[in-house]
């Protein structure tokens, strides 16, 4: 108004005044000081020697509690646990994505005798705890610890991924399906060749985030006897070396999990950024076929035109 352009930040809220900025600064300083004090108190408690059974034990940061990390055999045992965790997570991730694709197609079917039973199965498996599913598979099917972990993770995470993909299909504009059907495609062909690739691309960050949860859920294999990271480090190694090194093994296990999960979270954010900026790749000079959601329709149309008699074109 009055020829003065309003900034986007002033539309939703007023700019803070000097008193509000000063109060925000004081609150930030107090919060940081409280966090630093809490961290210092935890470090002091862990570093202090403690008496147990009349014997004074060194603090958690004493060098005598970390000397096992210089043993290559210890790292080899830890690496075996990491490999077992990644193996179970990789197999379960591939199976969960494949199952999610199938369930999303069945759940979005127009046939009631297909859609309704699929919805009931989805709700049933989504409501069942993963650990209970692992125990059921282990006790009933006698598959062994590895497949009990993998199959339970496939079923549970596959249902969640399937629901995410179904939501992606439902969120697509109806014009995509109508354009495909107008070219002579059947409904299943339209969903599989035109709609589903777009929905999968849009839901990819959510799928990757769910795979991060899947990786963390492999730790439940500890209960069913699978030698993943926690069982390998916190149970087997701690039993062999004694409770003296329990905190050391806990820290190593925590660092391994954080490293793997942070890498996967970074991948999820990168994919989210890529999918969010995908609409502008054509203007930036990228391949138009990768950014145009109707490219599959144009390819089918060109193929059908090439096979029409009298066109003089043969593929």
mmCIF file of C-alpha atoms in Angstrom:
data_model
loop_
_atom_site.group_PDB
_atom_site.id
_atom_site.type_symbol
_atom_site.label_atom_id
_atom_site.label_comp_id
_atom_site.label_asym_id
_atom_site.label_seq_id
_atom_site.Cartn_x
_atom_site.Cartn_y
_atom_site.Cartn_z
ATOM 1 C CA UNK A 1 0.000 0.000 0.000
ATOM 2 C CA UNK A 2 1.173 3.542 -0.740
ATOM 3 C CA UNK A 3 3.717 2.192 -3.217
ATOM 4 C CA UNK A 4 5.744 0.477 -0.501
ATOM 5 C CA UNK A 5 6.506 -3.184 -1.218
ATOM 6 C CA UNK A 6 5.865 -5.491 1.709
ATOM 7 C CA UNK A 7 8.520 -8.101 2.423
ATOM 8 C CA UNK A 8 7.523 -11.746 2.787
ATOM 9 C CA UNK A 9 8.746 -11.820 6.372
ATOM 10 C CA UNK A 10 6.516 -8.914 7.446
ATOM 11 C CA UNK A 11 3.353 -10.466 6.044
ATOM 12 C CA UNK A 12 3.145 -13.272 8.614
ATOM 13 C CA UNK A 13 4.567 -11.554 11.697
ATOM 14 C CA UNK A 14 5.987 -8.256 12.842
ATOM 15 C CA UNK A 15 9.727 -7.793 13.019
ATOM 16 C CA UNK A 16 10.964 -8.203 16.623
ATOM 17 C CA UNK A 17 11.874 -5.019 18.416
ATOM 18 C CA UNK A 18 14.957 -4.347 20.539
ATOM 19 C CA UNK A 19 13.375 -5.785 23.685
ATOM 20 C CA UNK A 20 12.303 -9.009 21.939
ATOM 21 C CA UNK A 21 15.731 -9.464 20.347
ATOM 22 C CA UNK A 22 17.406 -8.920 23.714
ATOM 23 C CA UNK A 23 15.095 -11.440 25.405
ATOM 24 C CA UNK A 24 15.765 -13.964 22.625
ATOM 25 C CA UNK A 25 19.521 -13.488 22.994
ATOM 26 C CA UNK A 26 19.350 -13.929 26.776
ATOM 27 C CA UNK A 27 17.237 -17.069 26.380
ATOM 28 C CA UNK A 28 19.689 -18.524 23.875
ATOM 29 C CA UNK A 29 22.667 -17.821 26.132
ATOM 30 C CA UNK A 30 20.930 -19.328 29.161
ATOM 31 C CA UNK A 31 19.925 -22.429 27.181
ATOM 32 C CA UNK A 32 23.461 -22.948 25.855
ATOM 33 C CA UNK A 33 24.873 -22.496 29.339
ATOM 34 C CA UNK A 34 22.431 -25.061 30.746
ATOM 35 C CA UNK A 35 23.294 -27.559 28.006
ATOM 36 C CA UNK A 36 27.017 -27.036 28.548
ATOM 37 C CA UNK A 37 26.602 -27.443 32.314
ATOM 38 C CA UNK A 38 24.639 -30.666 31.825
ATOM 39 C CA UNK A 39 27.259 -32.054 29.429
ATOM 40 C CA UNK A 40 30.063 -31.117 31.836
ATOM 41 C CA UNK A 41 28.228 -32.806 34.732
ATOM 42 C CA UNK A 42 27.793 -36.040 32.705
ATOM 43 C CA UNK A 43 31.467 -36.030 31.704
ATOM 44 C CA UNK A 44 32.508 -35.435 35.328
ATOM 45 C CA UNK A 45 30.337 -38.316 36.564
ATOM 46 C CA UNK A 46 31.723 -40.684 33.917
ATOM 47 C CA UNK A 47 35.338 -39.636 34.501
ATOM 48 C CA UNK A 48 35.190 -39.950 38.302
ATOM 49 C CA UNK A 49 36.549 -43.180 39.845
ATOM 50 C CA UNK A 50 33.968 -45.351 41.540
ATOM 51 C CA UNK A 51 34.063 -47.888 44.358
ATOM 52 C CA UNK A 52 32.504 -51.301 43.816
ATOM 53 C CA UNK A 53 32.828 -54.086 46.387
ATOM 54 C CA UNK A 54 35.617 -52.280 48.198
ATOM 55 C CA UNK A 55 37.628 -51.931 44.971
ATOM 56 C CA UNK A 56 38.249 -48.559 43.369
ATOM 57 C CA UNK A 57 37.626 -48.712 39.637
ATOM 58 C CA UNK A 58 39.018 -46.093 37.228
ATOM 59 C CA UNK A 59 36.752 -43.657 35.445
ATOM 60 C CA UNK A 60 35.136 -44.399 32.124
ATOM 61 C CA UNK A 61 37.689 -42.323 30.220
ATOM 62 C CA UNK A 62 40.713 -44.028 31.754
ATOM 63 C CA UNK A 63 43.108 -45.534 29.195
ATOM 64 C CA UNK A 64 42.797 -48.964 30.806
ATOM 65 C CA UNK A 65 39.157 -49.106 29.684
ATOM 66 C CA UNK A 66 40.003 -48.442 26.024
ATOM 67 C CA UNK A 67 43.053 -50.606 25.440
ATOM 68 C CA UNK A 68 41.033 -53.379 23.779
ATOM 69 C CA UNK A 69 40.497 -51.101 20.773
ATOM 70 C CA UNK A 70 44.153 -51.610 19.856
ATOM 71 C CA UNK A 71 43.496 -55.317 19.293
ATOM 72 C CA UNK A 72 42.812 -56.081 15.579
ATOM 73 C CA UNK A 73 40.789 -59.164 16.537
ATOM 74 C CA UNK A 74 38.336 -56.973 18.441
ATOM 75 C CA UNK A 75 37.775 -54.810 15.376
ATOM 76 C CA UNK A 76 37.395 -57.937 13.269
ATOM 77 C CA UNK A 77 34.652 -59.145 15.605
ATOM 78 C CA UNK A 78 33.001 -55.719 15.529
ATOM 79 C CA UNK A 79 33.225 -55.703 11.727
ATOM 80 C CA UNK A 80 31.454 -59.067 11.645
ATOM 81 C CA UNK A 81 28.567 -57.579 13.604
ATOM 82 C CA UNK A 82 28.411 -54.543 11.330
ATOM 83 C CA UNK A 83 28.401 -56.781 8.253
ATOM 84 C CA UNK A 84 25.589 -58.894 9.722
ATOM 85 C CA UNK A 85 23.523 -55.776 10.405
ATOM 86 C CA UNK A 86 24.089 -54.346 6.923
ATOM 87 C CA UNK A 87 23.363 -57.707 5.305
ATOM 88 C CA UNK A 88 20.019 -58.054 7.079
ATOM 89 C CA UNK A 89 19.156 -54.412 6.373
ATOM 90 C CA UNK A 90 20.057 -54.680 2.663
ATOM 91 C CA UNK A 91 17.997 -57.835 2.075
ATOM 92 C CA UNK A 92 15.080 -56.466 4.087
ATOM 93 C CA UNK A 93 15.220 -53.091 2.294
ATOM 94 C CA UNK A 94 15.069 -54.688 -1.154
ATOM 95 C CA UNK A 95 12.218 -56.939 -0.093
ATOM 96 C CA UNK A 96 10.319 -54.131 1.627
ATOM 97 C CA UNK A 97 10.482 -51.877 -1.433
ATOM 98 C CA UNK A 98 9.352 -54.703 -3.726
ATOM 99 C CA UNK A 99 6.501 -55.621 -1.365
ATOM 100 C CA UNK A 100 5.540 -51.966 -1.014
ATOM 101 C CA UNK A 101 5.264 -51.592 -4.792
ATOM 102 C CA UNK A 102 2.966 -54.632 -5.034
ATOM 103 C CA UNK A 103 0.816 -53.564 -2.079
ATOM 104 C CA UNK A 104 0.435 -50.022 -3.392
ATOM 105 C CA UNK A 105 -0.823 -51.311 -6.736
ATOM 106 C CA UNK A 106 -3.221 -53.751 -5.074
ATOM 107 C CA UNK A 107 -4.401 -51.186 -2.517
ATOM 108 C CA UNK A 108 -5.223 -48.637 -5.230
ATOM 109 C CA UNK A 109 -7.103 -51.145 -7.403
ATOM 110 C CA UNK A 110 -10.662 -50.344 -8.440
ATOM 111 C CA UNK A 111 -11.731 -53.946 -7.796
ATOM 112 C CA UNK A 112 -13.243 -54.255 -4.294
ATOM 113 C CA UNK A 113 -12.277 -57.925 -3.942
ATOM 114 C CA UNK A 114 -8.642 -56.876 -4.423
ATOM 115 C CA UNK A 115 -8.606 -53.545 -2.603
ATOM 116 C CA UNK A 116 -10.494 -54.492 0.579
ATOM 117 C CA UNK A 117 -8.491 -57.622 1.559
ATOM 118 C CA UNK A 118 -5.270 -55.721 0.848
ATOM 119 C CA UNK A 119 -6.387 -52.871 3.118
ATOM 120 C CA UNK A 120 -7.192 -55.369 5.907
ATOM 121 C CA UNK A 121 -3.756 -56.989 5.596
ATOM 122 C CA UNK A 122 -2.062 -53.607 5.628
ATOM 123 C CA UNK A 123 -3.815 -52.526 8.800
ATOM 124 C CA UNK A 124 -3.102 -55.877 10.465
ATOM 125 C CA UNK A 125 0.631 -55.879 9.785
ATOM 126 C CA UNK A 126 1.014 -52.163 10.520
ATOM 127 C CA UNK A 127 -0.482 -52.734 13.971
ATOM 128 C CA UNK A 128 1.705 -55.736 14.836
ATOM 129 C CA UNK A 129 4.979 -54.993 16.679
ATOM 130 C CA UNK A 130 8.079 -55.927 14.694
ATOM 131 C CA UNK A 131 9.569 -57.908 17.586
ATOM 132 C CA UNK A 132 6.402 -59.957 17.973
ATOM 133 C CA UNK A 133 6.504 -60.676 14.261
ATOM 134 C CA UNK A 134 10.125 -61.829 14.519
ATOM 135 C CA UNK A 135 9.285 -64.150 17.414
ATOM 136 C CA UNK A 136 6.262 -65.544 15.549
ATOM 137 C CA UNK A 137 8.315 -66.305 12.416
ATOM 138 C CA UNK A 138 11.129 -67.829 14.465
ATOM 139 C CA UNK A 139 8.870 -70.060 16.565
ATOM 140 C CA UNK A 140 6.305 -71.075 13.950
ATOM 141 C CA UNK A 141 8.276 -71.215 10.714
ATOM 142 C CA UNK A 142 11.640 -72.185 12.294
ATOM 143 C CA UNK A 143 13.468 -70.089 9.720
ATOM 144 C CA UNK A 144 16.458 -69.219 11.863
ATOM 145 C CA UNK A 145 17.405 -65.872 13.353
ATOM 146 C CA UNK A 146 18.485 -64.203 10.102
ATOM 147 C CA UNK A 147 15.303 -64.867 8.151
ATOM 148 C CA UNK A 148 13.131 -64.169 11.176
ATOM 149 C CA UNK A 149 14.642 -60.670 11.316
ATOM 150 C CA UNK A 150 14.578 -60.132 7.552
ATOM 151 C CA UNK A 151 11.040 -61.392 6.907
ATOM 152 C CA UNK A 152 9.581 -59.399 9.801
ATOM 153 C CA UNK A 153 11.277 -56.223 8.589
ATOM 154 C CA UNK A 154 10.120 -56.866 5.013
ATOM 155 C CA UNK A 155 6.489 -57.306 6.019
ATOM 156 C CA UNK A 156 6.311 -54.390 8.439
ATOM 157 C CA UNK A 157 8.238 -51.834 6.404
ATOM 158 C CA UNK A 158 6.717 -53.062 3.143
ATOM 159 C CA UNK A 159 3.258 -52.143 4.425
ATOM 160 C CA UNK A 160 4.424 -48.635 5.380
ATOM 161 C CA UNK A 161 6.181 -48.106 2.047
ATOM 162 C CA UNK A 162 3.088 -49.412 0.252
ATOM 163 C CA UNK A 163 0.901 -46.861 2.006
ATOM 164 C CA UNK A 164 3.346 -44.084 1.120
ATOM 165 C CA UNK A 165 3.321 -45.089 -2.546
ATOM 166 C CA UNK A 166 -0.470 -45.358 -2.546
ATOM 167 C CA UNK A 167 -0.669 -41.823 -1.169
ATOM 168 C CA UNK A 168 1.693 -40.711 -3.931
ATOM 169 C CA UNK A 169 -0.546 -42.317 -6.555
ATOM 170 C CA UNK A 170 -3.642 -40.686 -5.062
ATOM 171 C CA UNK A 171 -1.962 -37.262 -5.064
ATOM 172 C CA UNK A 172 -1.179 -37.292 -8.789
ATOM 173 C CA UNK A 173 -3.325 -35.104 -11.072
ATOM 174 C CA UNK A 174 -6.126 -37.020 -12.764
ATOM 175 C CA UNK A 175 -4.966 -35.676 -16.099
ATOM 176 C CA UNK A 176 -2.070 -38.122 -16.104
ATOM 177 C CA UNK A 177 -4.396 -41.125 -16.099
ATOM 178 C CA UNK A 178 -6.843 -39.551 -18.503
ATOM 179 C CA UNK A 179 -4.088 -38.776 -20.985
ATOM 180 C CA UNK A 180 -2.809 -42.336 -20.815
ATOM 181 C CA UNK A 181 -6.287 -43.818 -21.214
ATOM 182 C CA UNK A 182 -6.981 -41.556 -24.188
ATOM 183 C CA UNK A 183 -3.985 -43.146 -25.938
ATOM 184 C CA UNK A 184 -5.517 -46.596 -25.617
ATOM 185 C CA UNK A 185 -3.714 -47.734 -22.493
ATOM 186 C CA UNK A 186 -5.516 -49.954 -20.059
ATOM 187 C CA UNK A 187 -5.903 -48.769 -16.486
ATOM 188 C CA UNK A 188 -3.192 -51.088 -15.182
ATOM 189 C CA UNK A 189 -0.808 -49.977 -17.938
ATOM 190 C CA UNK A 190 -1.473 -46.340 -17.091
ATOM 191 C CA UNK A 191 -0.812 -46.956 -13.415
ATOM 192 C CA UNK A 192 2.335 -49.000 -14.013
ATOM 193 C CA UNK A 193 3.953 -47.006 -16.844
ATOM 194 C CA UNK A 194 2.761 -43.437 -16.272
ATOM 195 C CA UNK A 195 1.483 -42.856 -12.738
ATOM 196 C CA UNK A 196 3.645 -45.130 -10.631
ATOM 197 C CA UNK A 197 7.071 -43.779 -11.784
ATOM 198 C CA UNK A 198 5.983 -40.270 -10.819
ATOM 199 C CA UNK A 199 4.594 -41.386 -7.451
ATOM 200 C CA UNK A 200 7.763 -43.360 -6.686
ATOM 201 C CA UNK A 201 9.915 -40.343 -7.456
ATOM 202 C CA UNK A 202 7.864 -38.070 -5.229
ATOM 203 C CA UNK A 203 7.809 -40.561 -2.341
ATOM 204 C CA UNK A 204 11.491 -41.536 -2.629
ATOM 205 C CA UNK A 205 12.665 -39.352 0.311
ATOM 206 C CA UNK A 206 9.972 -40.891 2.523
ATOM 207 C CA UNK A 207 10.999 -44.377 1.414
ATOM 208 C CA UNK A 208 14.650 -43.701 2.228
ATOM 209 C CA UNK A 209 13.660 -42.289 5.631
ATOM 210 C CA UNK A 210 11.701 -45.477 6.307
ATOM 211 C CA UNK A 211 14.750 -47.519 5.346
ATOM 212 C CA UNK A 212 16.684 -45.651 8.055
ATOM 213 C CA UNK A 213 14.086 -46.889 10.547
ATOM 214 C CA UNK A 214 14.455 -50.376 9.070
ATOM 215 C CA UNK A 215 18.199 -50.303 9.687
ATOM 216 C CA UNK A 216 17.689 -49.317 13.324
ATOM 217 C CA UNK A 217 15.055 -52.017 13.769
ATOM 218 C CA UNK A 218 17.642 -54.666 12.938
ATOM 219 C CA UNK A 219 18.782 -54.185 16.546
ATOM 220 C CA UNK A 220 15.664 -56.136 17.567
ATOM 221 C CA UNK A 221 17.458 -59.176 16.210
ATOM 222 C CA UNK A 222 19.310 -59.147 19.529
ATOM 223 C CA UNK A 223 16.224 -60.722 21.131
ATOM 224 C CA UNK A 224 15.906 -63.571 18.631
ATOM 225 C CA UNK A 225 19.600 -64.452 18.724
ATOM 226 C CA UNK A 226 20.832 -62.744 15.563
ATOM 227 C CA UNK A 227 24.428 -61.510 15.903
ATOM 228 C CA UNK A 228 23.920 -57.939 14.764
ATOM 229 C CA UNK A 229 25.963 -54.996 16.084
ATOM 230 C CA UNK A 230 24.435 -54.733 19.552
ATOM 231 C CA UNK A 231 24.492 -58.471 20.279
ATOM 232 C CA UNK A 232 27.998 -58.793 18.857
ATOM 233 C CA UNK A 233 29.398 -55.853 20.833
ATOM 234 C CA UNK A 234 27.319 -55.426 23.961
ATOM 235 C CA UNK A 235 26.723 -59.113 24.620
ATOM 236 C CA UNK A 236 29.424 -61.313 23.130
ATOM 237 C CA UNK A 237 32.428 -59.007 23.487
ATOM 238 C CA UNK A 238 31.288 -57.662 26.858
ATOM 239 C CA UNK A 239 30.851 -61.211 28.161
ATOM 240 C CA UNK A 240 34.338 -62.136 26.985
ATOM 241 C CA UNK A 241 36.208 -59.061 28.257
ATOM 242 C CA UNK A 242 34.001 -58.298 31.258
ATOM 243 C CA UNK A 243 31.914 -55.319 32.341
ATOM 244 C CA UNK A 244 35.056 -53.190 32.592
ATOM 245 C CA UNK A 245 34.802 -52.501 28.850
ATOM 246 C CA UNK A 246 31.017 -52.228 28.634
ATOM 247 C CA UNK A 247 31.026 -48.436 28.305
ATOM 248 C CA UNK A 248 33.760 -48.611 25.655
ATOM 249 C CA UNK A 249 31.766 -51.064 23.564
ATOM 250 C CA UNK A 250 28.640 -48.960 24.059
ATOM 251 C CA UNK A 251 30.398 -45.885 22.657
ATOM 252 C CA UNK A 252 31.761 -47.837 19.682
ATOM 253 C CA UNK A 253 28.308 -49.252 18.912
ATOM 254 C CA UNK A 254 26.703 -45.808 19.215
ATOM 255 C CA UNK A 255 29.248 -44.217 16.876
ATOM 256 C CA UNK A 256 28.730 -46.959 14.264
ATOM 257 C CA UNK A 257 24.946 -46.578 14.330
ATOM 258 C CA UNK A 258 25.135 -42.792 14.203
ATOM 259 C CA UNK A 259 27.540 -42.860 11.263
ATOM 260 C CA UNK A 260 25.393 -45.219 9.187
ATOM 261 C CA UNK A 261 22.096 -43.519 10.019
ATOM 262 C CA UNK A 262 23.442 -40.007 9.454
ATOM 263 C CA UNK A 263 24.695 -41.049 6.019
ATOM 264 C CA UNK A 264 21.272 -42.454 5.147
ATOM 265 C CA UNK A 265 19.555 -39.349 6.526
ATOM 266 C CA UNK A 266 21.826 -37.180 4.415
ATOM 267 C CA UNK A 267 20.864 -39.292 1.395
ATOM 268 C CA UNK A 268 17.167 -38.779 2.224
ATOM 269 C CA UNK A 269 17.627 -34.986 2.436
ATOM 270 C CA UNK A 270 19.573 -34.955 -0.817
ATOM 271 C CA UNK A 271 16.842 -36.945 -2.578
ATOM 272 C CA UNK A 272 14.220 -34.620 -1.121
ATOM 273 C CA UNK A 273 16.125 -31.637 -2.501
ATOM 274 C CA UNK A 274 16.507 -33.330 -5.875
ATOM 275 C CA UNK A 275 12.830 -34.194 -6.155
ATOM 276 C CA UNK A 276 11.772 -30.745 -4.936
ATOM 277 C CA UNK A 277 13.983 -29.012 -7.527
ATOM 278 C CA UNK A 278 13.227 -31.505 -10.291
ATOM 279 C CA UNK A 279 10.690 -29.176 -11.892
ATOM 280 C CA UNK A 280 13.424 -26.683 -12.653
ATOM 281 C CA UNK A 281 15.914 -29.016 -14.278
ATOM 282 C CA UNK A 282 14.651 -28.324 -17.765
ATOM 283 C CA UNK A 283 15.247 -24.634 -17.409
ATOM 284 C CA UNK A 284 18.709 -25.350 -16.109
ATOM 285 C CA UNK A 285 19.586 -27.229 -19.273
ATOM 286 C CA UNK A 286 19.067 -30.790 -18.083
ATOM 287 C CA UNK A 287 17.608 -33.560 -20.186
ATOM 288 C CA UNK A 288 13.928 -32.657 -20.694
ATOM 289 C CA UNK A 289 12.911 -36.298 -20.742
ATOM 290 C CA UNK A 290 13.965 -36.748 -17.144
ATOM 291 C CA UNK A 291 11.907 -33.841 -15.874
ATOM 292 C CA UNK A 292 8.756 -34.085 -18.015
ATOM 293 C CA UNK A 293 6.182 -36.337 -16.293
ATOM 294 C CA UNK A 294 4.386 -36.949 -19.616
ATOM 295 C CA UNK A 295 7.437 -38.412 -21.341
ATOM 296 C CA UNK A 296 6.104 -41.956 -20.909
ATOM 297 C CA UNK A 297 2.831 -40.954 -22.578
ATOM 298 C CA UNK A 298 4.666 -39.393 -25.519
ATOM 299 C CA UNK A 299 6.775 -42.508 -25.965
ATOM 300 C CA UNK A 300 3.697 -44.737 -26.084
ATOM 301 C CA UNK A 301 2.006 -42.345 -28.494
ATOM 302 C CA UNK A 302 5.029 -42.324 -30.778
ATOM 303 C CA UNK A 303 5.230 -46.109 -30.718
ATOM 304 C CA UNK A 304 1.543 -46.477 -31.582
ATOM 305 C CA UNK A 305 1.845 -43.945 -34.403
ATOM 306 C CA UNK A 306 4.871 -45.709 -35.827
ATOM 307 C CA UNK A 307 2.947 -48.968 -36.146
ATOM 308 C CA UNK A 308 -0.096 -47.429 -37.841
ATOM 309 C CA UNK A 309 -0.499 -48.435 -41.541
ATOM 310 C CA UNK A 310 0.221 -45.758 -44.078
ATOM 311 C CA UNK A 311 2.604 -43.758 -41.918
ATOM 312 C CA UNK A 312 5.660 -45.059 -43.711
ATOM 313 C CA UNK A 313 7.489 -45.444 -40.394
ATOM 314 C CA UNK A 314 8.665 -48.766 -39.038
ATOM 315 C CA UNK A 315 10.539 -49.380 -35.819
#
